[in-house]
CSV table of C-alpha atoms in Angstrom, one decimal:
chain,number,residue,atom,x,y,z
D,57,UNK,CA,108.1,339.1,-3.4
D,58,UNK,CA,106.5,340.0,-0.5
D,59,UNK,CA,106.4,343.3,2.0
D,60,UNK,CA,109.3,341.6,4.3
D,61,UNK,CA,111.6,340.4,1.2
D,62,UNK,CA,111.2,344.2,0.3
D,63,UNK,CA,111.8,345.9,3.3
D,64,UNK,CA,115.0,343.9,3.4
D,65,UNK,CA,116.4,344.2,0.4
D,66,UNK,CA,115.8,348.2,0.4
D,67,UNK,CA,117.1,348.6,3.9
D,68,UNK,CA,120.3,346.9,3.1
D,69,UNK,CA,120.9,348.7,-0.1
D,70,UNK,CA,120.3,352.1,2.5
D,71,UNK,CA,122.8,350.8,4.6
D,72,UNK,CA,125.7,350.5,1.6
D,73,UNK,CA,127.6,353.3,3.0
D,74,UNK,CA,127.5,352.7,7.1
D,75,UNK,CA,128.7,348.5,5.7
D,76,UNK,CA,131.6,349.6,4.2
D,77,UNK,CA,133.1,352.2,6.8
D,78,UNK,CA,132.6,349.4,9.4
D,79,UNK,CA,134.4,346.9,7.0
D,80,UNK,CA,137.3,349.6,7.1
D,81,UNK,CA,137.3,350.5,10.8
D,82,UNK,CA,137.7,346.4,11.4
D,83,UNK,CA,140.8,346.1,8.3
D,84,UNK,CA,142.7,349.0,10.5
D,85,UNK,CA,142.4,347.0,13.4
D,86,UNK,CA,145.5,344.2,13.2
D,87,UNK,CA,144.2,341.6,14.7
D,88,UNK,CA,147.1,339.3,13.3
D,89,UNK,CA,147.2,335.2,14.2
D,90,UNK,CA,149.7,334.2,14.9
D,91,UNK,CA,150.6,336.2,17.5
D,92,UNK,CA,146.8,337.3,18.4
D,93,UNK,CA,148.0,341.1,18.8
D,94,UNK,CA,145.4,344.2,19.3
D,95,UNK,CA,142.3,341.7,20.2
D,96,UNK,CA,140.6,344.0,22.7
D,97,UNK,CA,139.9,346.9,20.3
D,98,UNK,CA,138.4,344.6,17.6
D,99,UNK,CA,136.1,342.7,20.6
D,100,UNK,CA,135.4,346.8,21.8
D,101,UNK,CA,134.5,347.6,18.5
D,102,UNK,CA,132.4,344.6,17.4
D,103,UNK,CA,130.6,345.1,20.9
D,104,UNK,CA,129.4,348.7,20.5
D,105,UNK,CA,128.1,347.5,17.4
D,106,UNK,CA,126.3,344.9,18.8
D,107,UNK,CA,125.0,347.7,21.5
D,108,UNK,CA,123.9,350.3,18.4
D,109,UNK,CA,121.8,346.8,17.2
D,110,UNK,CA,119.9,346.8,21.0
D,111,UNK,CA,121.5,343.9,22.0
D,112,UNK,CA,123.3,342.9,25.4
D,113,UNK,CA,126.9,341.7,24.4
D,114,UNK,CA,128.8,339.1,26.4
D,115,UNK,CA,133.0,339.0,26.4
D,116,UNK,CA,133.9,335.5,27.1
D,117,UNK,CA,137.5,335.4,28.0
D,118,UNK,CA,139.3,331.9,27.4
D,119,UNK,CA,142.6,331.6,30.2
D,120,UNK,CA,145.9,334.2,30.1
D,121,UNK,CA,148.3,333.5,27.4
D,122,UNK,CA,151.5,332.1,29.0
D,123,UNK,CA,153.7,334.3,30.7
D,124,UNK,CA,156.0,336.2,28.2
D,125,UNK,CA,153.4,335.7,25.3
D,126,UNK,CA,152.5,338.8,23.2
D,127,UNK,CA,149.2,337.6,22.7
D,128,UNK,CA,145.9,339.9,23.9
D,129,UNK,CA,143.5,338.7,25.7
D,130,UNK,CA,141.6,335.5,24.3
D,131,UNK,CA,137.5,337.0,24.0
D,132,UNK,CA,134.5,335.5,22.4
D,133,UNK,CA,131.8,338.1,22.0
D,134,UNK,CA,127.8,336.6,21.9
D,135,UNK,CA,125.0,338.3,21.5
D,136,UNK,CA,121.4,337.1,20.8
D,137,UNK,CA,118.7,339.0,19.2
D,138,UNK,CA,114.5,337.8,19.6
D,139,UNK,CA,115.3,337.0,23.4
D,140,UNK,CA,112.1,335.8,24.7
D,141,UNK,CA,110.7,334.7,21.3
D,142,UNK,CA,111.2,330.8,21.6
D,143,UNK,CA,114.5,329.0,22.3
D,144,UNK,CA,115.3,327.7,18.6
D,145,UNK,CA,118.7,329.4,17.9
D,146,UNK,CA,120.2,330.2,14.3
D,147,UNK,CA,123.6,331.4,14.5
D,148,UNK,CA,126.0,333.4,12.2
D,149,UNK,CA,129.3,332.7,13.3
D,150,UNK,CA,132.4,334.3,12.5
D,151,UNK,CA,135.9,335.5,13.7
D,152,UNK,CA,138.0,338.6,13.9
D,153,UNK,CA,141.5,337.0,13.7
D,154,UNK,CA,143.6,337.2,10.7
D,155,UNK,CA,146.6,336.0,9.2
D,156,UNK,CA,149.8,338.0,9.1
D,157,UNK,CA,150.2,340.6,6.8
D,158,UNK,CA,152.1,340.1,3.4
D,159,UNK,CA,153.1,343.3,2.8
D,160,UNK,CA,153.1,346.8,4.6
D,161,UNK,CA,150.3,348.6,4.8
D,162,UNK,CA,148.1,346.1,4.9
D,163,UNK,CA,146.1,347.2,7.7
D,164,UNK,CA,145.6,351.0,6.4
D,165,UNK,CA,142.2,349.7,4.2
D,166,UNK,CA,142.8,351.4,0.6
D,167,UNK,CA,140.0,351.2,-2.5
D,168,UNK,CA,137.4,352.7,-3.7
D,169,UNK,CA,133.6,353.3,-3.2
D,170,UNK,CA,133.4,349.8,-4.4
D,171,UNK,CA,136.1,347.9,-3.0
D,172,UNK,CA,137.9,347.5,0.4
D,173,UNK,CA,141.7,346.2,-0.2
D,174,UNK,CA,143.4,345.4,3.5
D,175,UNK,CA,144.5,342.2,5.2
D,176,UNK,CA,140.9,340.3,6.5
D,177,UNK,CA,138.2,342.4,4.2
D,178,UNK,CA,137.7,338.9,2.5
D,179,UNK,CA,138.8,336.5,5.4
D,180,UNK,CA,136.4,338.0,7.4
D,181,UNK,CA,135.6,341.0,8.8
D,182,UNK,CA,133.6,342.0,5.9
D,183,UNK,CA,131.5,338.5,7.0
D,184,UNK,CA,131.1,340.0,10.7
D,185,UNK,CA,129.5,343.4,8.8
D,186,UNK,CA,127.3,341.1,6.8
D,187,UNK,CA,126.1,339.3,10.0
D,188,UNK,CA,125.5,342.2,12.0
D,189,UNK,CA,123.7,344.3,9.9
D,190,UNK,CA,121.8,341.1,8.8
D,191,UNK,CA,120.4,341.6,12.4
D,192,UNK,CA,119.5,345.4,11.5
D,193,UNK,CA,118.0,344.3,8.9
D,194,UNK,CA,115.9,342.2,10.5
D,195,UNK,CA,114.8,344.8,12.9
D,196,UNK,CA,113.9,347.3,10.3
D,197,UNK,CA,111.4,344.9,8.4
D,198,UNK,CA,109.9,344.4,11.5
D,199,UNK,CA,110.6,340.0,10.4
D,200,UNK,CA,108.3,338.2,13.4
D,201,UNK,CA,110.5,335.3,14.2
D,202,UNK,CA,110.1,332.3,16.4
D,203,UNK,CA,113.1,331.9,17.6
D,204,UNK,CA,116.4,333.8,18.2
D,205,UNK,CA,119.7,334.9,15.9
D,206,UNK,CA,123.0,334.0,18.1
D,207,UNK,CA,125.6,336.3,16.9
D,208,UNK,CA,129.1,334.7,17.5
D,209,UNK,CA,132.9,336.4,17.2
D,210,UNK,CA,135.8,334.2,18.1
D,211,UNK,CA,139.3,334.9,18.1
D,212,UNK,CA,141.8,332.2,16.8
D,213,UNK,CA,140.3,330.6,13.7
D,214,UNK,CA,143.4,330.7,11.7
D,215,UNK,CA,145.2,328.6,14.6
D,216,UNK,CA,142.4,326.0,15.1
D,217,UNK,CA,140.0,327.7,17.3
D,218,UNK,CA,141.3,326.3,20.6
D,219,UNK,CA,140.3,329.2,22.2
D,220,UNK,CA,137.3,330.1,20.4
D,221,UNK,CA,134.9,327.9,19.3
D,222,UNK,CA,136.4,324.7,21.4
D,223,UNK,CA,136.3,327.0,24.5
D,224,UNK,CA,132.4,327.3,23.8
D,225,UNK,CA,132.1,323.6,23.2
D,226,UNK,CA,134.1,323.0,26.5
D,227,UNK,CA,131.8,325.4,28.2
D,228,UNK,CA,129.0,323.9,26.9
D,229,UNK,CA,127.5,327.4,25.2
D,230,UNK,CA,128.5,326.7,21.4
D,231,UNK,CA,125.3,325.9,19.6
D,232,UNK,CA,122.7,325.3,22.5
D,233,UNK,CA,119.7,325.2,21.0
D,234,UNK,CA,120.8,325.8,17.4
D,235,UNK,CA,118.7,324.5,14.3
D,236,UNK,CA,121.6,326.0,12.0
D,237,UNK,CA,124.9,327.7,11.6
D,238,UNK,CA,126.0,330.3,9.1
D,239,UNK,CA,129.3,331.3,8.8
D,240,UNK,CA,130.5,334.2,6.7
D,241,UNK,CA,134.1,332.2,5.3
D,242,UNK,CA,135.2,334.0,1.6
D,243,UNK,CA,133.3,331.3,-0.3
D,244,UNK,CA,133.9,333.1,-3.4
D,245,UNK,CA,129.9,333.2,-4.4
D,246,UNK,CA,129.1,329.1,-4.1
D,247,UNK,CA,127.9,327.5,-0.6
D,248,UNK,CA,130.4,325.5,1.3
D,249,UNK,CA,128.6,322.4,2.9
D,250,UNK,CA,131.4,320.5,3.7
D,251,UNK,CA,134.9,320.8,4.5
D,252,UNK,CA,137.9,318.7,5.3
D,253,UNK,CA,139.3,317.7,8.0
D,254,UNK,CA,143.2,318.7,9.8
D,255,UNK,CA,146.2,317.6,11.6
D,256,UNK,CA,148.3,319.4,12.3
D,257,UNK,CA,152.1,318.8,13.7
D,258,UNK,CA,155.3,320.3,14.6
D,259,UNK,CA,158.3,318.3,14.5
D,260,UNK,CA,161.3,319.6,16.8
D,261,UNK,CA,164.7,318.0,16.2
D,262,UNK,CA,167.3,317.9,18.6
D,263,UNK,CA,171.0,318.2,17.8
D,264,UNK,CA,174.3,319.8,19.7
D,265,UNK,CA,175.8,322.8,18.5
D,266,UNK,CA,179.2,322.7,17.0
D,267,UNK,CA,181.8,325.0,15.2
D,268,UNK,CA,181.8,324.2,11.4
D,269,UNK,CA,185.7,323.2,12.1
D,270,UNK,CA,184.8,320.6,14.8
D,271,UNK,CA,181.6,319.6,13.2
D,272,UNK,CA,182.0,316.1,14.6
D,273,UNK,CA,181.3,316.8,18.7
D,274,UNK,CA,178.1,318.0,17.4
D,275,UNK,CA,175.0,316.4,16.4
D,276,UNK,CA,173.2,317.7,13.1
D,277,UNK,CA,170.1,318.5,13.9
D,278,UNK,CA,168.8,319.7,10.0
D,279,UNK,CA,170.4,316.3,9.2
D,280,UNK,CA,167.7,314.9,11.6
D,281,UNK,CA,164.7,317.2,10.1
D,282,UNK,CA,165.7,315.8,6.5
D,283,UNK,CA,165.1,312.5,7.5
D,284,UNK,CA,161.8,312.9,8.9
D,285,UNK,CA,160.3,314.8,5.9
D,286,UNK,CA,161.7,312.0,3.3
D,287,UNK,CA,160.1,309.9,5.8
D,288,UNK,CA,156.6,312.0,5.6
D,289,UNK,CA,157.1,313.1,1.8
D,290,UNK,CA,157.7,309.0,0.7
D,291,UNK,CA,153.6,309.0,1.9
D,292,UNK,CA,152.6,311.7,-0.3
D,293,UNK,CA,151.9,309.9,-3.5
D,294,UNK,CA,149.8,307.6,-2.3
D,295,UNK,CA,147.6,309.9,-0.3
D,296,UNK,CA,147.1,312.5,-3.1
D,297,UNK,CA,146.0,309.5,-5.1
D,298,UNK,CA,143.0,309.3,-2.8
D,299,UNK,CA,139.8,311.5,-4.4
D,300,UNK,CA,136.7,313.3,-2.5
D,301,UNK,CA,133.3,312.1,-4.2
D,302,UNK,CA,131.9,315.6,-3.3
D,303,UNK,CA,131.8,318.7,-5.5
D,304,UNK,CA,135.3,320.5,-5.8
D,305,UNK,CA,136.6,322.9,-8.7
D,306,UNK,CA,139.5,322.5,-10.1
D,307,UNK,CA,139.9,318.6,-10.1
D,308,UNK,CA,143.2,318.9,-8.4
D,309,UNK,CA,141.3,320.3,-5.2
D,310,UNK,CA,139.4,316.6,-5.1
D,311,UNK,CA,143.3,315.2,-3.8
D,312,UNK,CA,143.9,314.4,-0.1
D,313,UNK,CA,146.4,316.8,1.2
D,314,UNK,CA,149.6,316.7,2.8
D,315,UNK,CA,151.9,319.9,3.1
D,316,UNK,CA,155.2,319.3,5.0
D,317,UNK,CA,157.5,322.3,5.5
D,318,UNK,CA,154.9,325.4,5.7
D,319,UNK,CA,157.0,326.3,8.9
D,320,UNK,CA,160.4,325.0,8.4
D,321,UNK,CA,163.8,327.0,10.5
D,322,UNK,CA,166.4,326.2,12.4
D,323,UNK,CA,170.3,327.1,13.2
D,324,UNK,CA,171.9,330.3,14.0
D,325,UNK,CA,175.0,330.9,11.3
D,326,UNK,CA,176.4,329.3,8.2
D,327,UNK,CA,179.3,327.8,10.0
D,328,UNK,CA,177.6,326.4,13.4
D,329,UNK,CA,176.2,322.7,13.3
D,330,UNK,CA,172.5,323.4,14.0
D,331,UNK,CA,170.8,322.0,17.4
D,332,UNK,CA,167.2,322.5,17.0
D,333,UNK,CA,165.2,322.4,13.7
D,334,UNK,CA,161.6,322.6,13.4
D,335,UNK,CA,159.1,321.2,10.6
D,336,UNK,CA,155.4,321.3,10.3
D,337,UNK,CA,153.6,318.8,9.1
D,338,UNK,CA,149.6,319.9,7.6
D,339,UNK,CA,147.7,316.7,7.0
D,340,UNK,CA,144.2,317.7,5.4
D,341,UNK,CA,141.9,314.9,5.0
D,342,UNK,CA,138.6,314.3,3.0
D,343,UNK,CA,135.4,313.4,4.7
D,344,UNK,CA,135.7,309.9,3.2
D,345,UNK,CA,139.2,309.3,5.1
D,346,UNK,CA,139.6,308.7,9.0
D,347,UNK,CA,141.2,311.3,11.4
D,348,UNK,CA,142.2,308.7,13.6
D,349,UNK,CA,144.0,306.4,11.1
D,350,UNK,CA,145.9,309.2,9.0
D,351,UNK,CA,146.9,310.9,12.3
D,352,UNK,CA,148.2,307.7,13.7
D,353,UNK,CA,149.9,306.9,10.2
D,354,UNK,CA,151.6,310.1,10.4
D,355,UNK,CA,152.8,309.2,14.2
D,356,UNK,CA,154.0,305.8,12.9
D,357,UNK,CA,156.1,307.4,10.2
D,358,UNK,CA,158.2,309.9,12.4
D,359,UNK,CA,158.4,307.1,15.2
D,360,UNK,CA,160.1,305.0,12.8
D,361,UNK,CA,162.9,307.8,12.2
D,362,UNK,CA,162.5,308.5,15.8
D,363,UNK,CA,163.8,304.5,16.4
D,364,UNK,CA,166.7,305.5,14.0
D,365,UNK,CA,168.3,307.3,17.0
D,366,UNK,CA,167.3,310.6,15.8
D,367,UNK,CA,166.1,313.1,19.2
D,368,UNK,CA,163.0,314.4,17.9
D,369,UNK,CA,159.1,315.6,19.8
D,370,UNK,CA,156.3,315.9,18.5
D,371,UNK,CA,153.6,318.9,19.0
D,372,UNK,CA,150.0,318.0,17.4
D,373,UNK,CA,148.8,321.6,17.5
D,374,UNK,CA,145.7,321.6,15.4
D,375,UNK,CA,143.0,318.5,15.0
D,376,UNK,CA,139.7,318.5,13.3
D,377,UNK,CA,137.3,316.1,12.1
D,378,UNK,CA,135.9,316.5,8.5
D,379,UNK,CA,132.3,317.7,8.9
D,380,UNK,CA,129.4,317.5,6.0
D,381,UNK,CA,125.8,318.2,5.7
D,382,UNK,CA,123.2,317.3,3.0
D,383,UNK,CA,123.3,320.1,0.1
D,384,UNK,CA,119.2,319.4,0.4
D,385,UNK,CA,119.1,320.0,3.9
D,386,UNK,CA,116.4,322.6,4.8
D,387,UNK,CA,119.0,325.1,5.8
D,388,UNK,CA,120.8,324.6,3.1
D,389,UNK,CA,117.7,325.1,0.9
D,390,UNK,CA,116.5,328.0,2.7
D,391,UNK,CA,120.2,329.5,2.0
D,392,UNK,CA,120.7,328.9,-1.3
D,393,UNK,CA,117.2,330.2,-2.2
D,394,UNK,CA,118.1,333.8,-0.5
D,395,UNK,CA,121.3,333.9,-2.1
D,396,UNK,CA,119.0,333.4,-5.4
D,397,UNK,CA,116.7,336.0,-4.9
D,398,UNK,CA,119.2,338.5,-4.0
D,399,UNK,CA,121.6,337.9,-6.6
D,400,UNK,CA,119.6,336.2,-9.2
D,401,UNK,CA,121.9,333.3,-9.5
D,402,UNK,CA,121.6,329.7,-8.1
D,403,UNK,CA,124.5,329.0,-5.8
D,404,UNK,CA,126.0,325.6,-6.0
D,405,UNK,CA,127.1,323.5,-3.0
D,406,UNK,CA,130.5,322.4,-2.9
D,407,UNK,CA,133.3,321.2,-0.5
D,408,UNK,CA,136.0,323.9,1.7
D,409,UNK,CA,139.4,322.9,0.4
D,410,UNK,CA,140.0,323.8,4.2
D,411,UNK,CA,139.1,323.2,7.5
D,412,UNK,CA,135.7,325.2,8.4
D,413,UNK,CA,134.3,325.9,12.1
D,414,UNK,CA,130.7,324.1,11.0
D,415,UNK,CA,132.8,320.8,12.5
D,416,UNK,CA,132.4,322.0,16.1
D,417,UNK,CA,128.4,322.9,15.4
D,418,UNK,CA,128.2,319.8,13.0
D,419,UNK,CA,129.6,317.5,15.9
D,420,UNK,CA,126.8,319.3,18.2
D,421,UNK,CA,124.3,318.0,15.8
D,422,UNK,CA,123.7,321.7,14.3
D,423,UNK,CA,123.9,321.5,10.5
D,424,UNK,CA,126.6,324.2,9.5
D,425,UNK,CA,126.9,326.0,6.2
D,426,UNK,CA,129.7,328.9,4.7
D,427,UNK,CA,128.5,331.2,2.4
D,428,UNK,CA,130.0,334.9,2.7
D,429,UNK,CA,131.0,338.3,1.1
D,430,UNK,CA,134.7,337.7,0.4
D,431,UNK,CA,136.5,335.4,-2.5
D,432,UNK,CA,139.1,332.7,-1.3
D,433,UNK,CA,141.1,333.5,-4.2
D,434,UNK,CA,142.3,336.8,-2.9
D,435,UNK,CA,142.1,335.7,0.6
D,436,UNK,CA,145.6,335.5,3.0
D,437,UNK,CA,147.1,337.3,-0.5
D,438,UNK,CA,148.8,340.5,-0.8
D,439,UNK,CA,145.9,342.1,-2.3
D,440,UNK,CA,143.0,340.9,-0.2
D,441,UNK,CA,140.1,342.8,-1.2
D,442,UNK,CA,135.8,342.6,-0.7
D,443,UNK,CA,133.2,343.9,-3.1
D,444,UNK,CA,131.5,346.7,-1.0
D,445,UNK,CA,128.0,345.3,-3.1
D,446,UNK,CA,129.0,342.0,-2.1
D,447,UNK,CA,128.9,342.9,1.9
D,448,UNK,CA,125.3,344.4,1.3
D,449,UNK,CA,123.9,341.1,-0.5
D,450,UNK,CA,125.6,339.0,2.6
D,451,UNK,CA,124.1,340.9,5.4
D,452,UNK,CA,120.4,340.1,3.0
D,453,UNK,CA,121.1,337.0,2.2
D,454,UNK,CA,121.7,336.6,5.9
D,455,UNK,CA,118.2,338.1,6.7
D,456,UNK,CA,116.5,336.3,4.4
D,457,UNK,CA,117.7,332.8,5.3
D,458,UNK,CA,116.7,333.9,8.9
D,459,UNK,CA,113.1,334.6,8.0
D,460,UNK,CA,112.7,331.4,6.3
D,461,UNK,CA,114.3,329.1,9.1
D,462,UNK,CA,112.6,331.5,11.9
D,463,UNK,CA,109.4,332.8,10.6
């Protein structure tokens, strides 16, 4: 091991404490998404972070939410460390939204010395600790890189990063001049180098309203919604029949996906003929299938009920391509040899059940890779919880990976 390796792994074991009250002051802050509520004091508290590191933050600020929204402002917050040291980027990328809380008191972080309990400690605010203390790190062994660490906070992961990482893309700044991605997603200890890829619909039926009495000078608008998810649920056996050749545990995670009716309402009373009902419609693809050809199969389906006089629209709110990248890329090697020497264990490479933001870097030709502190097990649960030790081997695997892609 030599002098560098050490000084790493002794200054993020010193740092323990200062990791874990961070991971809690970030859990108090609910940045829930949907609706996106309390952003700026995340972005304000990630940025005078970045400012104790030495670095120059920038807030990018995607357009207003719509009128009437109770969204926050939509901020991105970059910050590069090694300016001046050569143009080759590696970036750890993360985000600060989470999904809503399950349960009150969510967002009032409980535990102990060795655990954080709160809604995002897994899903990932203990993955934005990891990254910028990786960069602490860094500094403290005095690591001579050639090149630069892109630090990266977006704020709508959970809804498909329209105003995140696509507002980069659009803007041309996400991954220019990147040799790699890191992002700090609750892999649950393995390395993610692949995930699937999404679309994502919502289905509004139209009806008229009617009293219960005079039902018939209205139009039945669940009536209408029931059609259209026969319709979508007569596809599901074949697509689950369809299998990823990549690595994923349990063999029921290998299936193609489709979940109709995560969002399903509609109606006002019992005795009132509903005239709007609403469906959503979560198509998950493996990297073998095409986005193109299951998104327009899904069209096709609810245009044939459409035909059957039903008044329906259809909102395609989330699309992303499946992205992979060699398990024996160097990255990838580089990765899962830190994650070795600081937990002893060889990591295995496997597939995201889910949709991951290495697509938009991937894409950009910028191999992307997930490895963080949290488990996905616990993750978007009622008991959400991080491993304080598990934040302190991130932010050195982190480090580490840097020195070897860098150095």
């Amino acid at each position: 091991m030599d002098s560098t390796t050490t000084a790493i792994l002794d200054a993020a074991r010193s740092y323990r404490d200062e990791m874990a009250r961070l991971t809690r002051a970030l859990v108090s802050i609910a940045t829930e998404n949907p609706p996106g509520r309390l952003r700026p004091a995340c972005i304000d508290l990630l940025a005078r972070a970045m400012r104790e590191l030495g670095l120059e933050p920038e807030v990018l600020e995607a357009p207003a939410p719509p009128a009437g929204s109770d969204e926050s402002r939509r901020c991105t917050l970059l910050g590069l460390y090694g300016r001046g040291r050569g143009d080759a980027t590696l970036y750890f990328h993360g985000h600060y939204d989470v999904v809503p809380a399950s349960r009150a008191g969510q967002f009032d972080p409980t535990g102990n010395d060795d655990r954080i309990v709160g809604r995002g400690s897994a899903d990932m605010k203990s993955g934005l600790v990891a990254m910028l203390y990786a960069v602490r790190l860094l500094k403290e062994a005095g690591a001579d890189l050639r090149g630069r660490i892109g630090l990266v906070c977006v704020p709508d992961e959970e809804t498909g990063g329209a105003w995140g990482s696509q507002f980069l893309a659009d803007r041309g700044v996400l991954g220019r001049d990147g040799v790699g991605m890191l992002t700090a997603e609750p892999t649950s200890g393995v390395i993610w180098n692949a995930s699937r890829g999404a679309i994502s619909l919502r289905v509004t039926v139209t009806g008229r309203s009617a009293h219960v009495g005079e039902h018939y000078r209205g139009v039945n608008a669940f009536e209408g919604l029931v059609a259209v998810a026969n319709a979508l649920l007569a596809l599901k056996p074949e697509i689950e029949r369809r299998e990823t050749a990549l690595v994923t545990e349990p063999g029921a995670a290998r299936r193609s996906i489709l979940l109709v009716g995560g969002e399903c309402r509609g109606g006002t009373n019992f005795n009132t003929v509903p005239a709007e009902c609403v469906v959503t419609v979560d198509r998950r693809i493996n990297p073998e299938e095409d986005l193109e050809h299951e998104k327009q199969q899904l069209l096709a389906t609810i245009d044939r009920v459409r035909a059957q006089g039903i008044d329906l629209s259809v909102d395609v709110f989330q699309e992303g391509r499946a992205a992979s990248v060699p398990a024996d890329h160097a990255l990838g090697d580089a990765l899962a040899r830190s994650v070795t020497e600081v937990t002893g264990a060889r990591p295995a490479f496997a597939m995201c059940p889910g949709l991951l933001e290495t697509r938009f870097y991937v894409e950009r030709g910028v191999p992307g890779f997930a490895y963080g502190p949290g488990r996905l097990e616990v993750s978007h649960g009622p008991l959400e919880c991080v491993e304080v030790d598990r934040i302190v081997d991130a932010a050195a695997v982190y480090a580490l990976t840097a020195v070897r892609v860098l150095a």
